[in-house]
PDB file of C-alpha atoms and ligand atoms in Angstrom:
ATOM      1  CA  UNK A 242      91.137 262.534-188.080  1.00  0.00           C
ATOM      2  CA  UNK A 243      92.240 258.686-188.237  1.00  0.00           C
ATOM      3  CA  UNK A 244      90.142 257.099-190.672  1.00  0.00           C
ATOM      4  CA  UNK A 245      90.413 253.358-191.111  1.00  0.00           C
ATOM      5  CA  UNK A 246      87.897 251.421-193.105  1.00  0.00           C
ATOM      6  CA  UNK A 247      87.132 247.564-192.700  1.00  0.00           C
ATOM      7  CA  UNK A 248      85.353 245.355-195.335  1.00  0.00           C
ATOM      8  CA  UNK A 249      82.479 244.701-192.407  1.00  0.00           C
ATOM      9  CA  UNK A 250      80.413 245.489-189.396  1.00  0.00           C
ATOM     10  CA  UNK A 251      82.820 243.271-187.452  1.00  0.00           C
ATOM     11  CA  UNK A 252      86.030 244.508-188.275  1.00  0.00           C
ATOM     12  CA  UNK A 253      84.886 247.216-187.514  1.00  0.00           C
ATOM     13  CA  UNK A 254      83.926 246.505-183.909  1.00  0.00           C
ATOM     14  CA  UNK A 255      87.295 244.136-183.881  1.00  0.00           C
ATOM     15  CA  UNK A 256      89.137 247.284-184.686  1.00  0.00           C
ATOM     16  CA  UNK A 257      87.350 249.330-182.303  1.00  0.00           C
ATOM     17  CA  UNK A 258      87.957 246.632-179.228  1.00  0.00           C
ATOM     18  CA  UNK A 259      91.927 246.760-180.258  1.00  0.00           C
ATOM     19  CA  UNK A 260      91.966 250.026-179.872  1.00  0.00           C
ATOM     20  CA  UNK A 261      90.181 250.267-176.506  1.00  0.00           C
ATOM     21  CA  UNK A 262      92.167 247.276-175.230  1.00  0.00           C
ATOM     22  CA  UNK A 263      95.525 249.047-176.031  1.00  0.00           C
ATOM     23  CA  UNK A 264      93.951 251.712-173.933  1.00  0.00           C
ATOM     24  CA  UNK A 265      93.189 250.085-171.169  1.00  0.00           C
ATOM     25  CA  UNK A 266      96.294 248.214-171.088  1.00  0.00           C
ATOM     26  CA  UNK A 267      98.363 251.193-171.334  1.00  0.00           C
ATOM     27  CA  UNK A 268      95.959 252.852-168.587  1.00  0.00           C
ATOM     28  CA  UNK A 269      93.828 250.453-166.680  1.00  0.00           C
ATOM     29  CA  UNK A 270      91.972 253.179-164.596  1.00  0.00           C
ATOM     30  CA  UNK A 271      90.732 255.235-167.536  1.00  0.00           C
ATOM     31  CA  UNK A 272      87.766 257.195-167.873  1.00  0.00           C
ATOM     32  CA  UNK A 273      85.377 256.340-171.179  1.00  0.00           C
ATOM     33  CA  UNK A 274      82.751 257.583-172.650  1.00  0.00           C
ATOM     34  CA  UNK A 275      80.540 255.218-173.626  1.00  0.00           C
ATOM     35  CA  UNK A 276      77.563 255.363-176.299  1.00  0.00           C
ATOM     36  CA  UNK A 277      74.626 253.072-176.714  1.00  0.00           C
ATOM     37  CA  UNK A 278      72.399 252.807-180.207  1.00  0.00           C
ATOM     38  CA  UNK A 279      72.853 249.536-182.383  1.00  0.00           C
ATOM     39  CA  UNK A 280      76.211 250.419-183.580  1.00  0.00           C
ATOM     40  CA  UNK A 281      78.023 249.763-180.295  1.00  0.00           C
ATOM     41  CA  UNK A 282      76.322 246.240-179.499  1.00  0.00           C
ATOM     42  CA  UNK A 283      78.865 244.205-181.806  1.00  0.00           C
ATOM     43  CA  UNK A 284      81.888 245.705-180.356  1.00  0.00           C
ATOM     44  CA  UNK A 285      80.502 245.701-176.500  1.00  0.00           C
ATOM     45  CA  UNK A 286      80.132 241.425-177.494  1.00  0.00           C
ATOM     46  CA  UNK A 287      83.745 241.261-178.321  1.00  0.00           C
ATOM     47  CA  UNK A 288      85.061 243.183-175.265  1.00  0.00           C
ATOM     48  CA  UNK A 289      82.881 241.289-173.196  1.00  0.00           C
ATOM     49  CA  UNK A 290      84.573 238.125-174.910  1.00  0.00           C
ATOM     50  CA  UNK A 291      88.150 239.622-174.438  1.00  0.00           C
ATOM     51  CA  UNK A 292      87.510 240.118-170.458  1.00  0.00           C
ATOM     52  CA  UNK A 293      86.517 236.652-170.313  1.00  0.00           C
ATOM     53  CA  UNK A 294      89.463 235.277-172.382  1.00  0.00           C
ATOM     54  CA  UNK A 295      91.938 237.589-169.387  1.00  0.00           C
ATOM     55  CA  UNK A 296      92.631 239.877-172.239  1.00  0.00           C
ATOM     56  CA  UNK A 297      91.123 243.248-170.943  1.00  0.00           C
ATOM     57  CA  UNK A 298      89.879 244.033-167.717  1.00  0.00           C
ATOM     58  CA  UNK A 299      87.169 247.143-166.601  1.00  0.00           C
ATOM     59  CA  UNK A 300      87.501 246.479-162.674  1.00  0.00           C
ATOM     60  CA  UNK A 301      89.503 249.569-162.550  1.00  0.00           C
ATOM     61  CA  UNK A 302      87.575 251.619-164.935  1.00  0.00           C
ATOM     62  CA  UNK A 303      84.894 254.562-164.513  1.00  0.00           C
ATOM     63  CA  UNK A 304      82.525 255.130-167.507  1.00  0.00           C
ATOM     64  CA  UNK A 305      79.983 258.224-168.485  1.00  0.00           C
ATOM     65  CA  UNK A 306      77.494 257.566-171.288  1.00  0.00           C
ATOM     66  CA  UNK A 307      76.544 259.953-173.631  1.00  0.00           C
ATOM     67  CA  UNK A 308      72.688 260.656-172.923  1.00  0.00           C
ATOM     68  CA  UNK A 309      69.854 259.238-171.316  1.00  0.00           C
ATOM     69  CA  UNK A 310      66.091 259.867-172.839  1.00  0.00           C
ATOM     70  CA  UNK A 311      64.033 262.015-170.139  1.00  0.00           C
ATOM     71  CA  UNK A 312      61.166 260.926-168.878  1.00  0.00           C
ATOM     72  CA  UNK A 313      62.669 257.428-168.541  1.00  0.00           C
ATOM     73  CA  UNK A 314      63.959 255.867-165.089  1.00  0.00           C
ATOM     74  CA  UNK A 315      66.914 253.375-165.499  1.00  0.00           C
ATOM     75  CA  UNK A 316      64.588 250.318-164.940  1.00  0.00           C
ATOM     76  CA  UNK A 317      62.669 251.330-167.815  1.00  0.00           C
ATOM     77  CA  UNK A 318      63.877 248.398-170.594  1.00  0.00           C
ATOM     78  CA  UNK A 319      64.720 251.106-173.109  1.00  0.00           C
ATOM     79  CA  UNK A 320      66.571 253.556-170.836  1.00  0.00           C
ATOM     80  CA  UNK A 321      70.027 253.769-171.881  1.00  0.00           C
ATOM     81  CA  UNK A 322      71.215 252.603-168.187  1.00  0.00           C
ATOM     82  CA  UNK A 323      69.004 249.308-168.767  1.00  0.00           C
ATOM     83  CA  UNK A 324      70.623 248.994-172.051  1.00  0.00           C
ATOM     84  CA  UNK A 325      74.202 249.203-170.636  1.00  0.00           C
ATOM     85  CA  UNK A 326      73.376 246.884-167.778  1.00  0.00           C
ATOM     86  CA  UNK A 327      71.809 244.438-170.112  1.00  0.00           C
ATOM     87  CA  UNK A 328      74.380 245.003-173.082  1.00  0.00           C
ATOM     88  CA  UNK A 329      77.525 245.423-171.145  1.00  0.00           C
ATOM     89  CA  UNK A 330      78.353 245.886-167.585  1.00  0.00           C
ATOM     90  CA  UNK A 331      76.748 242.680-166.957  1.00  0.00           C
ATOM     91  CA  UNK A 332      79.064 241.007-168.933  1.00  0.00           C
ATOM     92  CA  UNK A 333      82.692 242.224-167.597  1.00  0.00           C
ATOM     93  CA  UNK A 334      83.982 242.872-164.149  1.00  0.00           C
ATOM     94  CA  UNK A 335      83.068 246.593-163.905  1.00  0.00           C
ATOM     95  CA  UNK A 336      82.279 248.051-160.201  1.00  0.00           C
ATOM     96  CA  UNK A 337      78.824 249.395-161.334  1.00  0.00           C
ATOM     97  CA  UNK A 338      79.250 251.990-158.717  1.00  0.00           C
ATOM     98  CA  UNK A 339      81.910 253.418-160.967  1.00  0.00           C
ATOM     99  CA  UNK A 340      79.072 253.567-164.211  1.00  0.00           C
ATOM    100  CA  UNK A 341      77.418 256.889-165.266  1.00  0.00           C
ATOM    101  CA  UNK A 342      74.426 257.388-166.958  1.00  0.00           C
ATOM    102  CA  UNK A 343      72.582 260.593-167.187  1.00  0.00           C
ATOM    103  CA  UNK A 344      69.418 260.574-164.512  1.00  0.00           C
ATOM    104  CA  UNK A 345      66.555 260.460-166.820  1.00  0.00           C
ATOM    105  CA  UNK A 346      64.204 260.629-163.998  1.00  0.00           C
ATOM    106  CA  UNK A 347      66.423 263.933-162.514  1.00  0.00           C
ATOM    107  CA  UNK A 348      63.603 265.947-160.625  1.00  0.00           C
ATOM    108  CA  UNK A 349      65.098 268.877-161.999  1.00  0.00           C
ATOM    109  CA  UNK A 350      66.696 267.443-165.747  1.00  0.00           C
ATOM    110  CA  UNK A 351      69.171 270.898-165.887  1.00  0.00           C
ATOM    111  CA  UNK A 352      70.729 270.930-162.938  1.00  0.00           C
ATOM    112  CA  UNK A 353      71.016 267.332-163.293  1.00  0.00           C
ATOM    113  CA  UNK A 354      73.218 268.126-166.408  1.00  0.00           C
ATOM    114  CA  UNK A 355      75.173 270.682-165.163  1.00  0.00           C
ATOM    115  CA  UNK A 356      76.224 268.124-162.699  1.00  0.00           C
ATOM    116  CA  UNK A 357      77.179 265.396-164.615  1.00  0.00           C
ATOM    117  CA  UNK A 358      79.583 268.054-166.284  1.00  0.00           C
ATOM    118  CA  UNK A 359      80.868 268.140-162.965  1.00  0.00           C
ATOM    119  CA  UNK A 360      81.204 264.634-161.832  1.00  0.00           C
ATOM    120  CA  UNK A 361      83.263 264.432-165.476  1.00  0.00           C
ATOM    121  CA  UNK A 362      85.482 266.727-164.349  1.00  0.00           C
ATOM    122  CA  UNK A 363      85.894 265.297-160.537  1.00  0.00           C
ATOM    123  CA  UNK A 364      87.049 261.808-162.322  1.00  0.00           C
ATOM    124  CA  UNK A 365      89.530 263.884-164.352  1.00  0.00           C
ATOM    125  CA  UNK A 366      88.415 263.955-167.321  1.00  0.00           C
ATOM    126  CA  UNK A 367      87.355 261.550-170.053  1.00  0.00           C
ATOM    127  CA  UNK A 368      90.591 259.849-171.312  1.00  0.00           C
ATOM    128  CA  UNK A 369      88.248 257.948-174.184  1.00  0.00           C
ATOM    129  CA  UNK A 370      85.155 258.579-175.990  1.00  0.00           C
ATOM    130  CA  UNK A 371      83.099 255.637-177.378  1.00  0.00           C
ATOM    131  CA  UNK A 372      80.463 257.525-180.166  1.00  0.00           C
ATOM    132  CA  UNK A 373      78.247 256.198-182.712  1.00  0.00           C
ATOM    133  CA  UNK A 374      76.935 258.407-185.943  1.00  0.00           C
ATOM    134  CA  UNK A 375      72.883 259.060-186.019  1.00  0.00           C
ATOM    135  CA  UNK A 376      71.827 259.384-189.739  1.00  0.00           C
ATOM    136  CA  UNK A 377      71.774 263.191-189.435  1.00  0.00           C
ATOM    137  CA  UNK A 378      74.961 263.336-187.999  1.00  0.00           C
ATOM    138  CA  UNK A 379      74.390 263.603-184.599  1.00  0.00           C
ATOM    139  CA  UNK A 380      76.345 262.644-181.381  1.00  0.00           C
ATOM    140  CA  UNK A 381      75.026 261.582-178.287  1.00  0.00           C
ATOM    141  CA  UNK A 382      71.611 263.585-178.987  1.00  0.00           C
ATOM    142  CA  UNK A 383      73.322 266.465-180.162  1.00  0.00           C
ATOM    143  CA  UNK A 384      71.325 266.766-183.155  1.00  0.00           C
ATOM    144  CA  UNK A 385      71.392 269.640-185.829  1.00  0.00           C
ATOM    145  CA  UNK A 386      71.896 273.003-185.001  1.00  0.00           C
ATOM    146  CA  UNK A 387      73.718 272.441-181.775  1.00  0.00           C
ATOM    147  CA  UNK A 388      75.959 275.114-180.766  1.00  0.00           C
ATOM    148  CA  UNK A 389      79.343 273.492-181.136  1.00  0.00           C
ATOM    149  CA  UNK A 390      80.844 274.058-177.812  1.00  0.00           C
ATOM    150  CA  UNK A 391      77.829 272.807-176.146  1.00  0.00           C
ATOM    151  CA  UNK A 392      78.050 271.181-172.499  1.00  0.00           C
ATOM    152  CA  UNK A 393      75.926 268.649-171.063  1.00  0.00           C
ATOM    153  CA  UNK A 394      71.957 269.939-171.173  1.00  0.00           C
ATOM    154  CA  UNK A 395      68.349 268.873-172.050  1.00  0.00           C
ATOM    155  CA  UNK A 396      67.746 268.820-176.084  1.00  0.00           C
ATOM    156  CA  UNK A 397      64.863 267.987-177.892  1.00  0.00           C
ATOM    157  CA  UNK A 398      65.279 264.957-180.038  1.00  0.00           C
ATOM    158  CA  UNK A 399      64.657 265.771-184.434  1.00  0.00           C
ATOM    159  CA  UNK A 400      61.516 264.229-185.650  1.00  0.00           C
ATOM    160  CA  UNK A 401      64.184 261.702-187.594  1.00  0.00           C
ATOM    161  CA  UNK A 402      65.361 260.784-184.511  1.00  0.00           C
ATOM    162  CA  UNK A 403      62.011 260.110-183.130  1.00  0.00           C
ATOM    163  CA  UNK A 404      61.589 258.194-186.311  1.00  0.00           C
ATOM    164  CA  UNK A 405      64.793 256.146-186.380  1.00  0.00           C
ATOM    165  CA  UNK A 406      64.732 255.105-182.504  1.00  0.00           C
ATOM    166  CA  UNK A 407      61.061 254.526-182.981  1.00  0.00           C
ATOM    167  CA  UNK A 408      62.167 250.491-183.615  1.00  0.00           C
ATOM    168  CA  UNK A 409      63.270 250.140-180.098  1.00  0.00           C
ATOM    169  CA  UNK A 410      59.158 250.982-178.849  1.00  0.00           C
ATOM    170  CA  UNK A 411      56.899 248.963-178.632  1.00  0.00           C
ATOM    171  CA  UNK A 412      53.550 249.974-180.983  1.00  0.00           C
ATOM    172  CA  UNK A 413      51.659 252.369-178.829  1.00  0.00           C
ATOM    173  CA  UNK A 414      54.598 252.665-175.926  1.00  0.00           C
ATOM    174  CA  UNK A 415      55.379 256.197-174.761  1.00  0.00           C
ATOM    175  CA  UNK A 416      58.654 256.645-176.463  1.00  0.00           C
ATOM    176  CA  UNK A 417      60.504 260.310-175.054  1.00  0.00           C
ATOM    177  CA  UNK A 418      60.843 263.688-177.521  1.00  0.00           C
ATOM    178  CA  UNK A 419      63.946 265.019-174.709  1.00  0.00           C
ATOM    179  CA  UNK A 420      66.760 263.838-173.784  1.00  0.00           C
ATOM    180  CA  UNK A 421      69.916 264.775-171.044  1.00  0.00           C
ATOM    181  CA  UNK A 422      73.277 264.727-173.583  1.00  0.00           C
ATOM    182  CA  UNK A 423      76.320 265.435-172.602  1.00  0.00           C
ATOM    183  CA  UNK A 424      77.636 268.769-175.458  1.00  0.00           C
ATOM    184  CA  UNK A 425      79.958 268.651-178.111  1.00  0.00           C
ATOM    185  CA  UNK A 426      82.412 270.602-176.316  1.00  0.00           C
ATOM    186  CA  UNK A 427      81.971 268.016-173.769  1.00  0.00           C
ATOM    187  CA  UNK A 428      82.469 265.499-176.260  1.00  0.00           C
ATOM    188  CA  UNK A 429      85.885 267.486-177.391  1.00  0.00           C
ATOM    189  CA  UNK A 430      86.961 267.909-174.068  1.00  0.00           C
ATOM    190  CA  UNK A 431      87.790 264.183-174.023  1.00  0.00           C
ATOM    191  CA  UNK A 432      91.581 263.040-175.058  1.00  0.00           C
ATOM    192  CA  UNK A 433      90.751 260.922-177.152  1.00  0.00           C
ATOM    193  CA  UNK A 434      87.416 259.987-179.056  1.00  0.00           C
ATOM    194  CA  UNK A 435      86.533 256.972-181.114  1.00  0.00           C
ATOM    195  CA  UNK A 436      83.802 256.784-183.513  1.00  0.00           C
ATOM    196  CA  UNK A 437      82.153 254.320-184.918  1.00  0.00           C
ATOM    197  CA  UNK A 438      79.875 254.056-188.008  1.00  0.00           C
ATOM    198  CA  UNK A 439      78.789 250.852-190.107  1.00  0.00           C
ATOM    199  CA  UNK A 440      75.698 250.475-193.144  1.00  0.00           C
ATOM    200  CA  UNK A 441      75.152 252.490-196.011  1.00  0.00           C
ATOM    201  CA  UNK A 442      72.625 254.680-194.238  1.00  0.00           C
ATOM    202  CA  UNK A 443      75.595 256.323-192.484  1.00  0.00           C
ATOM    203  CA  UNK A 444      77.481 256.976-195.758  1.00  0.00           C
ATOM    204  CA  UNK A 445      75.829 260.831-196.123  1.00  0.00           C
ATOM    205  CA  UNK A 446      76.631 261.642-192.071  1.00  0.00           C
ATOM    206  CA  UNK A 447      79.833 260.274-192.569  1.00  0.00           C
ATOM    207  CA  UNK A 448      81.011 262.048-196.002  1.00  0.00           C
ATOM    208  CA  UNK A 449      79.969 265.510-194.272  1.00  0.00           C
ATOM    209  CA  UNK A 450      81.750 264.486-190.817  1.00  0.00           C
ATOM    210  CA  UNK A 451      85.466 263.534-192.331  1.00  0.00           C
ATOM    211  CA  UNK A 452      85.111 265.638-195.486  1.00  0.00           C
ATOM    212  CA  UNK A 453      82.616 268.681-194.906  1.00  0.00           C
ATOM    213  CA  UNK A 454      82.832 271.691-193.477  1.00  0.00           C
ATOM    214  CA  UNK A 455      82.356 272.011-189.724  1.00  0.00           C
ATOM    215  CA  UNK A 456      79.320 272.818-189.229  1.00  0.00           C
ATOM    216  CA  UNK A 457      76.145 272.985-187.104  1.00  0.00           C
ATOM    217  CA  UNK A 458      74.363 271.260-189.665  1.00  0.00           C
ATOM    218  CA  UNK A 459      76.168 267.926-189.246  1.00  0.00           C
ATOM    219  CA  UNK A 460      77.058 268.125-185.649  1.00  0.00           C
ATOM    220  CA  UNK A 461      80.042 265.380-186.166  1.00  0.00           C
ATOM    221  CA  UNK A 462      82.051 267.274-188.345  1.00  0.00           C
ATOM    222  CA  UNK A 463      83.197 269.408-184.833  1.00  0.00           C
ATOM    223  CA  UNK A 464      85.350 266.215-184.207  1.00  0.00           C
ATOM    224  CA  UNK A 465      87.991 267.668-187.311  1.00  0.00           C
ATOM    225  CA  UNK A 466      88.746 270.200-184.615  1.00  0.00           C
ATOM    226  CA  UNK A 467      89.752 267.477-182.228  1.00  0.00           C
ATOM    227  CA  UNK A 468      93.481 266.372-182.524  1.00  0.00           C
ATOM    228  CA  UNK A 469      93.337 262.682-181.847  1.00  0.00           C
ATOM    229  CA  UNK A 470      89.922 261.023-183.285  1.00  0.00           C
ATOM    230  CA  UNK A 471      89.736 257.528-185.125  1.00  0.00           C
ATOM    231  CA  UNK A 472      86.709 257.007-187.149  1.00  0.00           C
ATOM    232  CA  UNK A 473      86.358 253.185-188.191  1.00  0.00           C
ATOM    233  CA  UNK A 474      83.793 252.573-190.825  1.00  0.00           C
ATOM    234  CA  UNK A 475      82.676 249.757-192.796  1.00  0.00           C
ATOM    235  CA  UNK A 476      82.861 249.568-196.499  1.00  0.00           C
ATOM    236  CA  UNK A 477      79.039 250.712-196.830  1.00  0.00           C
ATOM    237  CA  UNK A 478      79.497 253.467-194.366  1.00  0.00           C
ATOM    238  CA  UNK A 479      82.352 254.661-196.304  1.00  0.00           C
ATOM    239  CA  UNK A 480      80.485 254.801-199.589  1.00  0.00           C
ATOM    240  CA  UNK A 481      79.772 258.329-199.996  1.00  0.00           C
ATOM    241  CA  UNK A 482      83.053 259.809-198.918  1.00  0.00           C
ATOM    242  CA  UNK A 483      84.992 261.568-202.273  1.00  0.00           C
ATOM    243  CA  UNK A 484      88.306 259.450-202.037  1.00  0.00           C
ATOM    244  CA  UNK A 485      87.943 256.723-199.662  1.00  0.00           C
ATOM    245  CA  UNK A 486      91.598 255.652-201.418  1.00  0.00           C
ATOM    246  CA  UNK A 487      93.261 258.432-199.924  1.00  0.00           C
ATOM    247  CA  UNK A 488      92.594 257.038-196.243  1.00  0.00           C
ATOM    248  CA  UNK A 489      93.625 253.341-197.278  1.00  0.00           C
ATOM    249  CA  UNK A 490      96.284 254.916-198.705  1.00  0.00           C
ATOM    250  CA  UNK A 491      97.352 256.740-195.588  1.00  0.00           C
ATOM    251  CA  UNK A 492      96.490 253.529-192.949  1.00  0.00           C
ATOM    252  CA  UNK A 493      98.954 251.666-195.312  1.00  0.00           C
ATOM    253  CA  UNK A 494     101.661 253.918-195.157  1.00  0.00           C
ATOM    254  CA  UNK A 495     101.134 254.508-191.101  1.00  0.00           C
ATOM    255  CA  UNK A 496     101.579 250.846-190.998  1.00  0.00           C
ATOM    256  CA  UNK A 497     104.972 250.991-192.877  1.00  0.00           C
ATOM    257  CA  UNK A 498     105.724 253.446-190.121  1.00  0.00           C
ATOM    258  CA  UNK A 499     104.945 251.206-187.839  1.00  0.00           C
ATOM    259  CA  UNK A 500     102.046 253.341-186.493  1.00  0.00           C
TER     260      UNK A 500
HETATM  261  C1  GLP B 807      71.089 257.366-180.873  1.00  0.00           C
HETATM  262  C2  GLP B 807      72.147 257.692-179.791  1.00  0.00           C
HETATM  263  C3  GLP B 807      73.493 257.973-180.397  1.00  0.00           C
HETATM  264  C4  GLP B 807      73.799 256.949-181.457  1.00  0.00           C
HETATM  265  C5  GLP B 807      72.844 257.121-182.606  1.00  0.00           C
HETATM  266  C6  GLP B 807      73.024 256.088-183.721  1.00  0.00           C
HETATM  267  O1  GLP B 807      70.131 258.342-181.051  1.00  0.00           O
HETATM  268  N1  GLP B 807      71.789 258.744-178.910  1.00  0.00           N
HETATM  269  O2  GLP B 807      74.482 257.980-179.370  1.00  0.00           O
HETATM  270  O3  GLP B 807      75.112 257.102-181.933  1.00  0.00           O
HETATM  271  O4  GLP B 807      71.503 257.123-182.173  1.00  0.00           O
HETATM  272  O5  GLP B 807      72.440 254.891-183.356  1.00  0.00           O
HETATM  273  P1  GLP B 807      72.588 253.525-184.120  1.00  0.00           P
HETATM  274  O6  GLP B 807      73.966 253.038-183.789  1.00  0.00           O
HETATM  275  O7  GLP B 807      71.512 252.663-183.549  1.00  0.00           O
HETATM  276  O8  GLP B 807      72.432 253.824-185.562  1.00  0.00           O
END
């Protein structure tokens, strides 16, 4: 696991758009996995910004996102395809027709998931996944407890995630308990994964993810048995870890390196 640690939210979403722009250069056509949630919206800005400027371009590109709530169709303002319509693909020159959400409104939510799996697969693969950090350390809606080498299904969302996505609902608006996520073994399937994290409320999630031991229990921590993640974290996300020295320490001499 990469870990590189900037002094704010935006260097950390400037770090994450370098990355993805080296990417795409290298590989206009890829395949990401994208990831919605609050964390994401600063670095979706500046890659919007970039493909105006000429530096980056999605026209070529196919994205999945990570989960959808159920219950929720995607004109529904808080559906997660509303959100990426609204936050991003409205703002660079993607061919929407090439943008994947899981169907929320799915008359039958499990085969829906199975074939999203599939449709993965038929694109070739993910080549790089965009994932945020939920304060219990899930991904995508992989809360707690998830079986590890999970694929895409219907979960049931933790009362704290109720609670923490309860800001994006209105007072007395029907906000979803289930959700379509893609797995973690989904998630390690892809090539490459980038994570993102920023605030101190991440710090805990964080510390077990890099430093714990895998576990169900913090559902991030899988990633240490992926071979090529980058975690970028602010200063107050990186509060908790044991020795956040020792990955300054190792950015600085990758850099000598010329890594
Ligand atoms: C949501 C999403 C996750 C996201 C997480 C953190 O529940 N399903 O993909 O990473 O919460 O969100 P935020 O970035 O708003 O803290």
């Amino acid at each position: 696991m990469r870990v590189l640690i900037r002094d704010s939210a935006a260097d950390v979403a400037g770090c994450g758009a370098d990355l993805i722009e080296a990417r795409l250069a290298a590989r206009p056509a890829a395949v990401l996995g994208l990831a919605t949630g609050a964390t994401p919206l600063a670095l979706y800005r500046e890659l919007a910004a970039r493909a105006r400027a000429g530096r980056v371009s999605f026209s070529d590109v196919t994205t999945f996102n990570l989960d959808e709530y159920l219950g929720l169709d995607g004109a529904h303002p808080q559906s997660y395809r509303a959100y990426m319509d609204r936050e991003f693909f409205a703002h660079v020159d993607i061919d929407i027709a090439r943008t994947h959400v899981p169907a929320g409104n799915a008359g039958n939510a499990r085969r829906a998931a199975v074939e999203y799996d599939r449709r993965i697969a038929d694109a070739g693969g993910i080549d790089l996944q965009l994932l945020g950090i939920g304060r219990n350390g899930h991904i995508g809606f992989n809360e707690p407890y998830s079986s590890l080498s999970s694929r895409t299904r219907v979960k049931t969302l933790s009362a704290n995630t109720i609670a923490d996505n309860a800001r994006f609902f209105a007072d007395g608006e029907y906000q979803p308990h289930l959700a379509i996520t893609v797995g973690i073994g989904t998630i390690l399937d892809a090539r490459e994964v980038l994570l993102l994290a920023t605030g101190e409320a991440k710090a805990a999630a964080v510390r077990d993810m890099i430093e714990g031991p895998v576990a169900a229990r913090c559902p991030a921590s899988a990633l240490q048995l992926h071979a090529h993640v980058t975690v970028v974290i602010d200063d107050a996300a990186a509060s908790a870890l044991d020795d956040p020295e020792f990955f300054r320490h190792i950015e600085r001499e990758d850099r000598a390196l010329g890594d």
